Amino acid sequence: PPTWMRSEMTTQHAGEVRQGIGVSPGTAYGPVVQVAPPVQPPQDEPAPADAEQAAADVARAFADVAAALDAKAEHVVDTAQAILKATAMMARDKSLLKAAQAGVRAGVGPATAVSAAVEEFVVKFEALGGYFAERVADLRDVGSRAVAAVLGVPAPGVPDFTVPSIVVAEDLAPAETATLDRALVAGIVTRAGGRTSHTAILAAQMGIPAVVQLPGATQLPPGTFIAVDGDTGEVVVAPDPALVAEQQARRERRAAALAGSSGPGRTKDGLEIALLANIGGVEDAVLAGAQDLEGVGLFRTEFVFLSAETAPTVAEQTEVYRRVFEPFGGRRIVVRTLDAGADKPLRFADLGPEENPALGRRGLRLSAERPELLDAQLEALAAAARQTGADVRVMAPMVATVEEAAWFARRVYENGLPRAGVMIEVPAAALRASHVLGAVDFGSLGTNDLAQYTMAADRMQGELADLLDPWQPAVLDMIAAAADGGRTAGKPLGVCGESAGDPLLALVLVGLGVSSLSMAPGKVPAVRVALTHHTQLDCQRLAAAARDAATAVEARDAVRASAAPELLAIL
Ligand code: PEP
Ligand code: MG
């Protein structure tokens, strides 16, 4: 049923099955670790009995918060470490502590005094603007942690745990997801979130099975064992051992089938469809580079700089790109220039608040206003390409018009890079693809944003998951229009949105005429198997069946009903 018809369940029964949306494939089994929500001070906290004691308690709370953040920083990688250390410094700020202590000495309860002091600083930071205004979320995080410390309740955020577990939360911020330890997080489950939220994308990227939109997720008691299926979206509470064993057996069956497939992507009759990886940084590149795939179809460069305070220099960028390119040898690497703004804000590429950021100056529009950022990036990409001899192709996000495409291509060539492309993720570009692609060398369909803009449904809004379904007939029509345009222009068109990693939808995309599919690396084997069991004509028939359907559900069902049984057996 659509999200709005599902009832919110709050009680748990052993073996109870709940339905969410699977966004990162694979199954997981383990104890629940609940991510604690932000802590607020009690409504009418009494005045402290002993003001000096309370002032000392407040000092200890801030010191504990700083120490905990520093300790956490020891266990994470570069970018996450920098964020945590900077936040720890805020917790050590003398004037913040003084303001909170002045509160308790004036008779305010300690948690309330901490919270009020933090809000006072929030106002000051916001008035200062720029760098300071961007620290507000971190400052509030420090405040919430200090309030928790004063009250003696668990700190907000992901708690520390030592055995492989399922991390359960209302939702996870991209930075929170990025700092999770792959070795300890067996699975991720959220109550909110959507198919193309960046939490979902990061989870798939990290190869962690994940389910979003799970009713009652935050009420699952910590320590309860749950079984998570990142393909079907099913979560079973306290599953009986037979189910755990069954899931294990299915994991093995699927793994065996997938392990039996290798090499370049091609249909049963030999049509070549390049199978590529979506990556977001050096760690992803090393993992994907070691896999049997044909290169990178989308390097989301903004993910590298999510926590950067200032624009990275050309030298810094060159070093990162060199490390990203190296694992791929001579394989192709499609790099997307910074897609900053809206759901992926960057501190150094922020043009200020906007009423509708998703419709604002994001992606290439931001590059047009800050061309020095684009030029520095292109210069670094060209340098890294020269150093490694990598086959680098550069594309722009959020292109809507021919002029934008031509402007971008010129800058790419001027920087000595041989190939320029565009994301087709705005309906305008999809409808006019023959002209837009005529101005560049290749295109790549960003079906996440294309669905968002076609359906007028915010991809960050988990409640709209049904509208954001890439099987929506209108989205399929939009993709078909873009594919027709690509054919007319004689330019290759791939797909790098999440839809490319769905084995059934991948067949439809091939039937519509795309020539490459780029996805989280863990999704490649199943898509390769799907291709080997269908001819190009099969794919065209499946695409026609999908487009004949009246609804997204009917489109998927129609394709499922006609797909090869060898594929259905492993889904
Ligand atoms: C897309 O929009 O489909 C896409 C691939 O880009 P992103 O998800 O990073 O916006
Ligand atoms: Mg996009």
XYZ file of C-alpha atoms and ligand atoms in Angstrom:
582
model
C 0.000 0.000 0.000
C 1.106 3.612 -0.504
C 2.845 5.218 2.464
C -0.231 7.194 3.414
C -2.291 4.042 3.839
C 0.188 2.176 6.013
C -0.656 2.261 9.706
C 1.958 3.254 12.218
C 2.704 0.153 14.278
C 4.072 0.524 17.750
C 3.930 -2.936 19.287
C 6.330 -5.729 18.548
C 5.623 -9.435 18.290
C 8.162 -12.140 17.668
C 8.146 -12.965 13.978
C 6.170 -9.848 13.101
C 6.849 -8.727 9.531
C 6.916 -5.025 8.708
C 7.089 -3.486 5.295
C 9.366 -0.597 4.401
C 11.195 0.310 1.205
C 14.397 -1.573 0.389
C 17.032 0.891 -0.808
C 20.302 -0.995 -0.489
C 20.362 -4.696 -1.425
C 21.277 -7.653 0.751
C 20.026 -9.074 4.010
C 21.235 -8.497 7.543
C 20.479 -9.911 10.970
C 21.505 -8.372 14.264
C 20.517 -6.430 17.377
C 18.873 -3.022 17.134
C 20.940 0.030 18.055
C 18.689 3.065 18.308
C 20.055 6.440 17.279
C 18.987 8.754 20.091
C 16.998 11.866 19.093
C 18.107 15.367 20.203
C 17.486 16.003 23.914
C 15.413 18.981 25.107
C 15.492 20.379 28.686
C 12.420 19.493 30.808
C 9.486 21.916 30.458
C 9.633 23.506 33.947
C 12.989 22.506 35.309
C 13.312 23.635 38.966
C 15.923 26.186 40.019
C 19.123 24.543 41.261
C 19.251 23.924 45.022
C 22.932 24.754 45.057
C 23.891 27.206 42.299
C 27.654 26.660 42.636
C 27.208 22.883 42.464
C 25.015 23.328 39.379
C 27.653 25.602 37.794
C 30.240 22.872 38.378
C 27.863 20.254 36.894
C 27.423 22.381 33.786
C 31.213 22.705 33.413
C 31.593 18.930 33.745
C 28.832 18.345 31.173
C 30.572 20.496 28.535
C 33.940 18.884 29.335
C 32.422 15.393 28.997
C 30.842 16.297 25.670
C 34.187 17.596 24.361
C 36.017 14.476 25.535
C 33.404 12.151 23.993
C 33.591 13.958 20.640
C 37.385 13.794 20.662
C 37.295 10.087 21.480
C 34.834 9.497 18.648
C 37.102 11.420 16.255
C 39.853 8.872 16.871
C 37.801 6.152 15.204
C 36.690 7.807 11.979
C 38.265 8.839 8.678
C 39.682 12.227 7.636
C 36.650 14.349 6.839
C 34.510 13.015 9.672
C 37.428 13.506 12.042
C 37.741 17.178 11.171
C 34.011 17.762 11.809
C 34.108 16.014 15.176
C 37.251 17.833 16.358
C 35.844 21.222 15.391
C 32.638 20.397 17.280
C 34.633 19.337 20.342
C 36.314 22.761 20.330
C 32.909 24.443 20.546
C 32.078 22.383 23.618
C 35.281 23.779 25.187
C 34.362 27.394 24.411
C 34.864 29.458 27.587
C 32.274 32.129 26.810
C 29.598 29.522 26.094
C 30.276 27.893 29.465
C 30.236 31.284 31.210
C 26.869 32.158 29.721
C 25.380 28.837 30.888
C 26.864 29.249 34.373
C 25.531 32.793 34.611
C 22.096 31.245 33.964
C 22.255 28.744 36.825
C 23.625 31.402 39.167
C 20.586 33.493 38.282
C 18.346 30.595 39.370
C 17.645 28.850 36.050
C 17.675 25.014 35.974
C 20.976 23.681 34.569
C 19.615 21.952 31.432
C 17.493 25.012 30.622
C 20.479 27.310 31.247
C 22.683 25.273 28.875
C 20.006 25.302 26.220
C 19.386 29.055 26.613
C 23.126 29.830 26.421
C 23.410 27.803 23.238
C 20.417 29.554 21.663
C 21.971 32.918 22.619
C 25.113 31.903 20.704
C 23.031 30.618 17.807
C 21.539 34.104 17.435
C 25.019 35.660 17.581
C 26.442 33.199 15.055
C 23.557 33.774 12.695
C 24.036 37.551 12.934
C 27.748 37.155 12.122
C 26.803 35.217 8.987
C 29.206 33.324 6.726
C 31.409 30.788 8.447
C 29.744 31.306 11.829
C 26.205 30.946 10.542
C 27.228 27.622 9.009
C 28.264 26.324 12.430
C 24.773 26.650 13.909
C 23.802 22.989 13.412
C 27.019 21.854 15.105
C 26.468 24.318 17.946
C 22.955 22.972 18.516
C 24.391 19.452 18.486
C 26.835 20.449 21.250
C 23.927 21.986 23.179
C 21.794 18.860 22.864
C 24.699 16.676 24.016
C 25.430 18.961 26.975
C 21.748 18.977 28.002
C 21.793 15.152 27.861
C 24.966 15.099 29.969
C 23.443 17.432 32.591
C 20.291 15.297 32.750
C 22.265 12.054 32.789
C 20.430 10.615 29.735
C 22.020 9.013 26.625
C 23.758 11.404 24.239
C 21.904 12.050 20.970
C 23.236 10.485 17.773
C 24.645 7.053 17.013
C 25.683 5.439 20.319
C 28.913 3.481 20.643
C 28.553 -0.251 20.063
C 30.984 -3.079 19.571
C 29.072 -5.960 17.953
C 27.701 -5.905 14.384
C 24.275 -4.281 14.716
C 21.366 -2.771 12.830
C 21.393 1.003 13.203
C 17.812 2.283 13.545
C 16.849 5.950 13.405
C 14.102 8.388 12.531
C 16.450 9.496 9.727
C 20.175 9.908 9.258
C 21.987 13.005 8.048
C 24.469 12.338 5.199
C 27.353 13.225 7.539
C 26.018 10.772 10.140
C 25.794 7.986 7.550
C 29.267 8.766 6.243
C 30.777 8.375 9.719
C 29.279 4.911 10.322
C 31.776 2.069 10.675
C 31.192 -0.353 7.772
C 32.562 -3.238 9.810
C 30.083 -2.773 12.655
C 26.946 -1.638 10.862
C 25.252 -4.769 9.521
C 22.196 -2.884 8.339
C 20.390 0.467 8.435
C 16.681 1.023 9.057
C 14.938 4.400 9.165
C 11.362 5.489 9.860
C 11.651 8.362 7.369
C 13.817 8.783 4.273
C 13.153 7.844 0.670
C 14.456 5.855 -2.245
C 16.783 8.571 -3.475
C 17.586 10.298 -0.198
C 21.310 10.616 0.202
C 21.215 8.313 3.202
C 19.894 5.590 0.895
C 22.522 6.364 -1.714
C 25.352 6.346 0.824
C 24.158 3.068 2.346
C 24.139 1.395 -1.082
C 27.521 2.925 -1.778
C 28.884 1.484 1.462
C 27.333 -1.903 0.663
C 25.194 -1.847 3.808
C 21.684 -3.348 3.401
C 19.119 -0.651 4.175
C 15.373 -0.180 4.524
C 13.694 3.233 4.793
C 10.086 4.225 5.586
C 9.680 1.449 8.135
C 6.587 1.988 10.317
C 7.370 2.110 14.026
C 11.129 1.813 13.474
C 12.056 4.109 16.325
C 9.938 2.106 18.794
C 11.937 -1.105 18.273
C 13.568 -1.804 21.646
C 17.376 -1.613 21.566
C 18.904 -5.075 21.588
C 15.941 -6.747 19.827
C 17.208 -8.951 17.011
C 15.748 -8.096 13.621
C 16.182 -9.467 10.108
C 16.450 -6.818 7.397
C 15.932 -7.408 3.690
C 17.285 -4.485 1.682
C 15.760 -5.817 -1.560
C 12.149 -6.375 -0.544
C 12.062 -3.785 2.245
C 10.858 -6.404 4.730
C 11.957 -6.281 8.350
C 11.131 -9.166 10.690
C 11.162 -8.533 14.429
C 12.713 -11.310 16.514
C 12.545 -13.727 13.567
C 12.370 -17.399 14.304
C 15.552 -19.340 13.565
C 13.958 -20.959 10.516
C 13.578 -17.566 8.843
C 17.117 -16.532 9.725
C 18.343 -19.807 8.197
C 16.065 -19.317 5.166
C 17.474 -15.828 4.595
C 20.961 -17.184 4.965
C 20.202 -19.880 2.371
C 18.756 -17.279 -0.007
C 21.830 -15.107 0.483
C 23.982 -18.058 -0.503
C 21.837 -19.056 -3.499
C 21.865 -15.533 -4.821
C 25.585 -15.151 -4.151
C 26.288 -18.357 -6.082
C 24.222 -17.191 -9.074
C 25.845 -13.769 -9.039
C 29.342 -15.152 -8.609
C 28.772 -17.206 -11.759
C 28.494 -14.040 -13.855
C 31.455 -11.928 -14.883
C 32.831 -9.646 -17.561
C 31.424 -6.699 -19.477
C 27.681 -6.142 -19.528
C 25.905 -7.500 -22.586
C 22.478 -8.736 -23.496
C 21.842 -12.365 -24.413
C 22.347 -11.444 -28.078
C 25.556 -9.518 -27.436
C 24.488 -5.858 -27.289
C 27.125 -4.157 -25.115
C 25.826 -2.222 -22.117
C 28.647 -0.841 -19.979
C 28.183 -1.624 -16.269
C 29.674 1.166 -14.194
C 30.006 2.255 -10.574
C 28.650 5.300 -8.758
C 31.290 6.497 -6.322
C 31.700 9.362 -3.883
C 35.374 9.416 -2.958
C 38.695 7.650 -2.560
C 37.421 4.858 -0.306
C 34.601 4.018 -2.742
C 37.061 4.152 -5.650
C 39.381 1.630 -4.037
C 36.462 -0.736 -3.354
C 34.849 -0.317 -6.787
C 38.187 -0.445 -8.607
C 38.757 -3.930 -7.241
C 35.439 -5.146 -8.667
C 34.495 -6.647 -11.989
C 32.972 -3.578 -13.620
C 33.818 -1.363 -16.548
C 34.626 1.875 -14.789
C 32.821 4.776 -13.155
C 29.615 6.250 -14.541
C 29.181 8.843 -11.807
C 31.777 10.240 -9.426
C 29.809 12.580 -7.165
C 32.628 15.023 -6.409
C 30.567 17.053 -3.960
C 30.603 14.076 -1.561
C 34.361 14.534 -1.130
C 33.871 18.073 0.103
C 30.649 17.749 2.164
C 32.432 18.853 5.334
C 35.035 21.210 3.847
C 34.877 24.697 5.370
C 36.699 26.438 2.556
C 37.082 25.747 -1.156
C 39.705 23.029 -1.700
C 42.774 24.247 -3.597
C 43.697 22.935 -7.048
C 46.579 21.000 -5.479
C 44.308 19.414 -2.836
C 41.740 18.457 -5.436
C 44.360 17.060 -7.818
C 45.602 14.765 -5.072
C 42.092 13.467 -4.282
C 41.240 12.910 -7.962
C 44.543 11.143 -8.606
C 43.753 8.726 -5.767
C 40.237 8.203 -7.138
C 41.436 7.556 -10.723
C 44.315 5.223 -9.921
C 42.299 2.104 -8.973
C 40.607 2.089 -12.408
C 43.653 1.845 -14.668
C 42.497 2.385 -18.231
C 38.778 2.051 -17.491
C 36.496 5.043 -18.098
C 35.721 7.479 -15.297
C 32.820 9.891 -15.627
C 33.299 12.733 -13.177
C 30.469 15.061 -12.319
C 31.479 18.599 -11.433
C 30.242 19.927 -8.091
C 26.510 19.415 -7.651
C 26.229 21.759 -4.683
C 23.002 23.085 -3.245
C 19.568 21.781 -2.206
C 20.005 18.290 -0.749
C 23.817 18.528 -0.951
C 24.820 21.861 0.581
C 28.525 22.728 0.574
C 29.765 25.344 3.015
C 32.194 26.916 0.552
C 29.730 26.981 -2.332
C 26.687 28.509 -0.710
C 24.884 31.442 -2.279
C 22.723 32.075 0.783
C 19.234 30.962 1.760
C 16.696 30.410 -1.001
C 12.947 29.893 -0.873
C 13.101 26.675 -2.951
C 16.667 25.344 -2.996
C 15.833 22.397 -5.281
C 14.605 24.911 -7.850
C 17.310 27.427 -7.076
C 20.907 28.095 -7.956
C 22.223 24.575 -7.535
C 24.474 22.381 -9.669
C 25.659 24.044 -12.862
C 23.671 27.184 -12.012
C 25.905 27.652 -8.984
C 28.996 27.010 -11.130
C 27.850 29.781 -13.453
C 27.798 32.212 -10.522
C 31.091 30.952 -9.120
C 33.040 30.053 -12.286
C 36.328 30.145 -10.380
C 35.162 27.054 -8.458
C 34.409 25.225 -11.702
C 37.699 26.242 -13.320
C 39.715 25.131 -10.281
C 37.958 21.783 -10.382
C 38.471 21.294 -14.129
C 42.134 22.270 -13.804
C 42.613 19.707 -11.024
C 40.750 17.011 -12.978
C 42.907 17.634 -16.042
C 46.091 17.492 -13.943
C 45.030 14.243 -12.248
C 44.071 12.768 -15.631
C 47.514 13.630 -17.031
C 49.278 12.153 -13.992
C 47.377 8.869 -14.126
C 46.619 8.513 -17.838
C 43.009 7.786 -16.828
C 40.147 7.948 -19.364
C 38.360 10.899 -17.746
C 35.079 12.359 -19.006
C 33.463 15.293 -17.246
C 29.768 16.077 -16.978
C 27.682 18.872 -15.493
C 24.743 18.470 -13.108
C 21.354 20.214 -13.434
C 21.600 21.285 -17.054
C 18.324 22.629 -18.472
C 19.235 24.357 -21.750
C 21.445 24.112 -24.820
C 23.269 27.317 -23.820
C 24.215 25.842 -20.466
C 25.461 22.649 -22.106
C 27.544 24.583 -24.645
C 28.953 26.930 -21.975
C 30.033 23.963 -19.887
C 31.558 22.042 -22.795
C 33.644 25.059 -23.804
C 35.091 25.362 -20.308
C 35.851 21.637 -20.186
C 37.755 21.740 -23.491
C 39.549 24.969 -22.526
C 40.921 23.157 -19.527
C 42.370 20.467 -21.757
C 39.826 17.751 -20.998
C 38.736 15.859 -24.122
C 35.114 14.938 -23.416
C 32.205 16.884 -21.983
C 28.782 15.619 -21.082
C 25.629 16.605 -19.230
C 23.325 15.006 -16.720
C 19.816 14.720 -18.116
C 17.870 15.218 -14.901
C 15.710 18.256 -15.614
C 12.570 17.579 -17.687
C 13.461 20.469 -20.013
C 16.723 18.749 -20.952
C 15.012 15.369 -21.355
C 12.358 16.792 -23.712
C 14.967 18.689 -25.751
C 17.691 16.039 -25.478
C 18.541 15.994 -29.192
C 19.541 19.672 -29.006
C 21.096 19.573 -25.539
C 23.146 16.463 -26.325
C 24.069 17.992 -29.670
C 26.157 20.520 -27.745
C 28.207 17.881 -25.869
C 29.756 14.419 -26.293
C 27.497 12.313 -24.088
C 24.623 12.356 -21.597
C 23.706 10.564 -18.399
C 20.163 10.312 -17.101
C 19.874 11.294 -13.441
C 16.603 9.534 -12.782
C 16.565 10.575 -9.113
C 16.175 14.237 -9.921
C 14.294 13.542 -13.148
C 11.632 11.766 -11.043
C 11.638 14.601 -8.509
C 11.106 17.289 -11.139
C 8.743 15.297 -13.357
C 6.470 14.372 -10.469
C 6.923 17.686 -8.580
C 7.783 15.641 -5.484
C 10.670 16.549 -3.180
C 13.091 13.614 -3.125
C 13.960 14.441 0.484
C 10.349 13.897 1.504
C 10.067 10.228 2.385
C 6.263 10.405 2.501
C 6.270 11.006 -1.254
C 8.147 7.774 -2.031
C 5.321 6.463 -4.219
C 5.397 9.528 -6.447
C 9.183 9.333 -6.661
C 9.070 5.755 -7.914
C 11.094 5.658 -11.166
C 8.516 3.178 -12.524
C 6.007 6.048 -12.697
C 4.797 6.029 -16.318
C 5.473 9.764 -16.677
C 9.082 9.241 -15.642
C 9.422 6.359 -18.107
C 8.019 8.608 -20.846
C 10.520 11.300 -19.920
C 13.376 8.778 -20.125
C 12.064 7.559 -23.490
C 12.019 11.134 -24.801
C 15.626 11.610 -23.713
C 16.662 8.309 -25.321
C 14.988 9.340 -28.593
C 16.894 12.628 -28.439
C 20.161 10.795 -27.857
C 19.519 8.646 -30.932
C 18.710 11.697 -33.072
C 21.845 13.495 -31.899
C 23.936 10.353 -32.304
C 25.281 10.728 -28.776
C 25.597 7.977 -26.177
C 23.199 8.211 -23.248
C 23.596 6.286 -19.993
C 21.738 6.176 -16.693
C 23.346 6.931 -13.327
C 20.300 7.391 -11.083
C 19.292 4.700 -8.589
C 16.945 3.144 -11.185
C 19.944 1.712 -13.099
C 20.621 -0.693 -10.209
C 17.143 -2.267 -10.259
C 17.584 -5.397 -12.435
C 14.051 -5.257 -13.864
C 14.100 -1.541 -14.533
C 17.591 -1.839 -16.033
C 16.063 -4.071 -18.740
C 13.452 -1.413 -19.482
C 16.143 1.277 -19.697
C 18.108 -0.827 -22.167
C 14.923 -1.389 -24.148
C 14.453 2.386 -24.316
C 17.941 2.703 -25.785
C 20.481 3.620 -23.094
C 24.012 2.332 -23.596
C 25.416 2.252 -20.059
C 24.135 1.712 -16.527
C 25.877 3.148 -13.477
C 24.991 2.136 -9.935
C 26.282 1.329 -6.454
C 28.961 -1.305 -7.177
C 27.149 -3.939 -5.111
C 24.237 -3.807 -7.548
C 26.275 -4.600 -10.675
C 26.241 -8.437 -10.530
C 22.424 -8.746 -10.412
C 22.040 -6.307 -13.301
C 24.657 -8.224 -15.306
C 22.710 -11.453 -14.738
C 19.489 -9.713 -15.798
C 21.074 -8.628 -19.099
C 22.497 -12.070 -19.924
C 18.994 -13.591 -19.854
C 17.366 -11.090 -22.243
C 17.938 -10.045 -25.849
C 17.692 -6.466 -27.018
C 14.283 -7.308 -28.489
C 13.177 -8.755 -25.117
C 14.223 -5.490 -23.492
C 12.300 -3.458 -26.050
C 9.188 -5.563 -25.430
C 9.567 -5.138 -21.673
C 9.963 -1.375 -22.150
C 6.819 -1.269 -24.281
C 4.907 -3.269 -21.654
C 6.059 -0.904 -18.912
C 5.044 2.167 -20.894
C 1.656 0.675 -21.739
C 0.859 0.319 -18.036
C -1.337 2.883 -16.328
C 0.475 3.001 -12.990
C 3.934 2.456 -11.518
C 2.805 -0.743 -9.794
C 1.290 -2.105 -13.001
C 4.422 -1.223 -14.953
C 6.646 -3.177 -12.561
C 4.203 -6.091 -12.433
C 4.018 -6.236 -16.231
C 7.803 -6.420 -16.526
C 8.077 -8.953 -13.730
C 5.448 -11.125 -15.415
C 7.440 -11.265 -18.659
C 11.018 -11.369 -17.358
C 13.130 -14.526 -17.661
C 12.557 -17.070 -14.859
C 16.342 -17.334 -14.326
C 16.305 -13.700 -13.227
C 13.178 -13.969 -11.078
C 14.765 -16.878 -9.212
C 17.461 -14.656 -7.757
C 15.468 -11.492 -7.049
C 20.281 11.788 -10.067
O 19.733 12.864 -9.833
O 19.668 10.799 -10.519
C 21.711 11.588 -9.824
C 22.323 10.520 -10.260
O 22.376 12.540 -9.110
P 22.166 12.817 -7.544
O 21.433 11.661 -6.955
O 23.539 12.962 -6.970
O 21.400 14.088 -7.533
Mg 20.826 14.654 -9.501
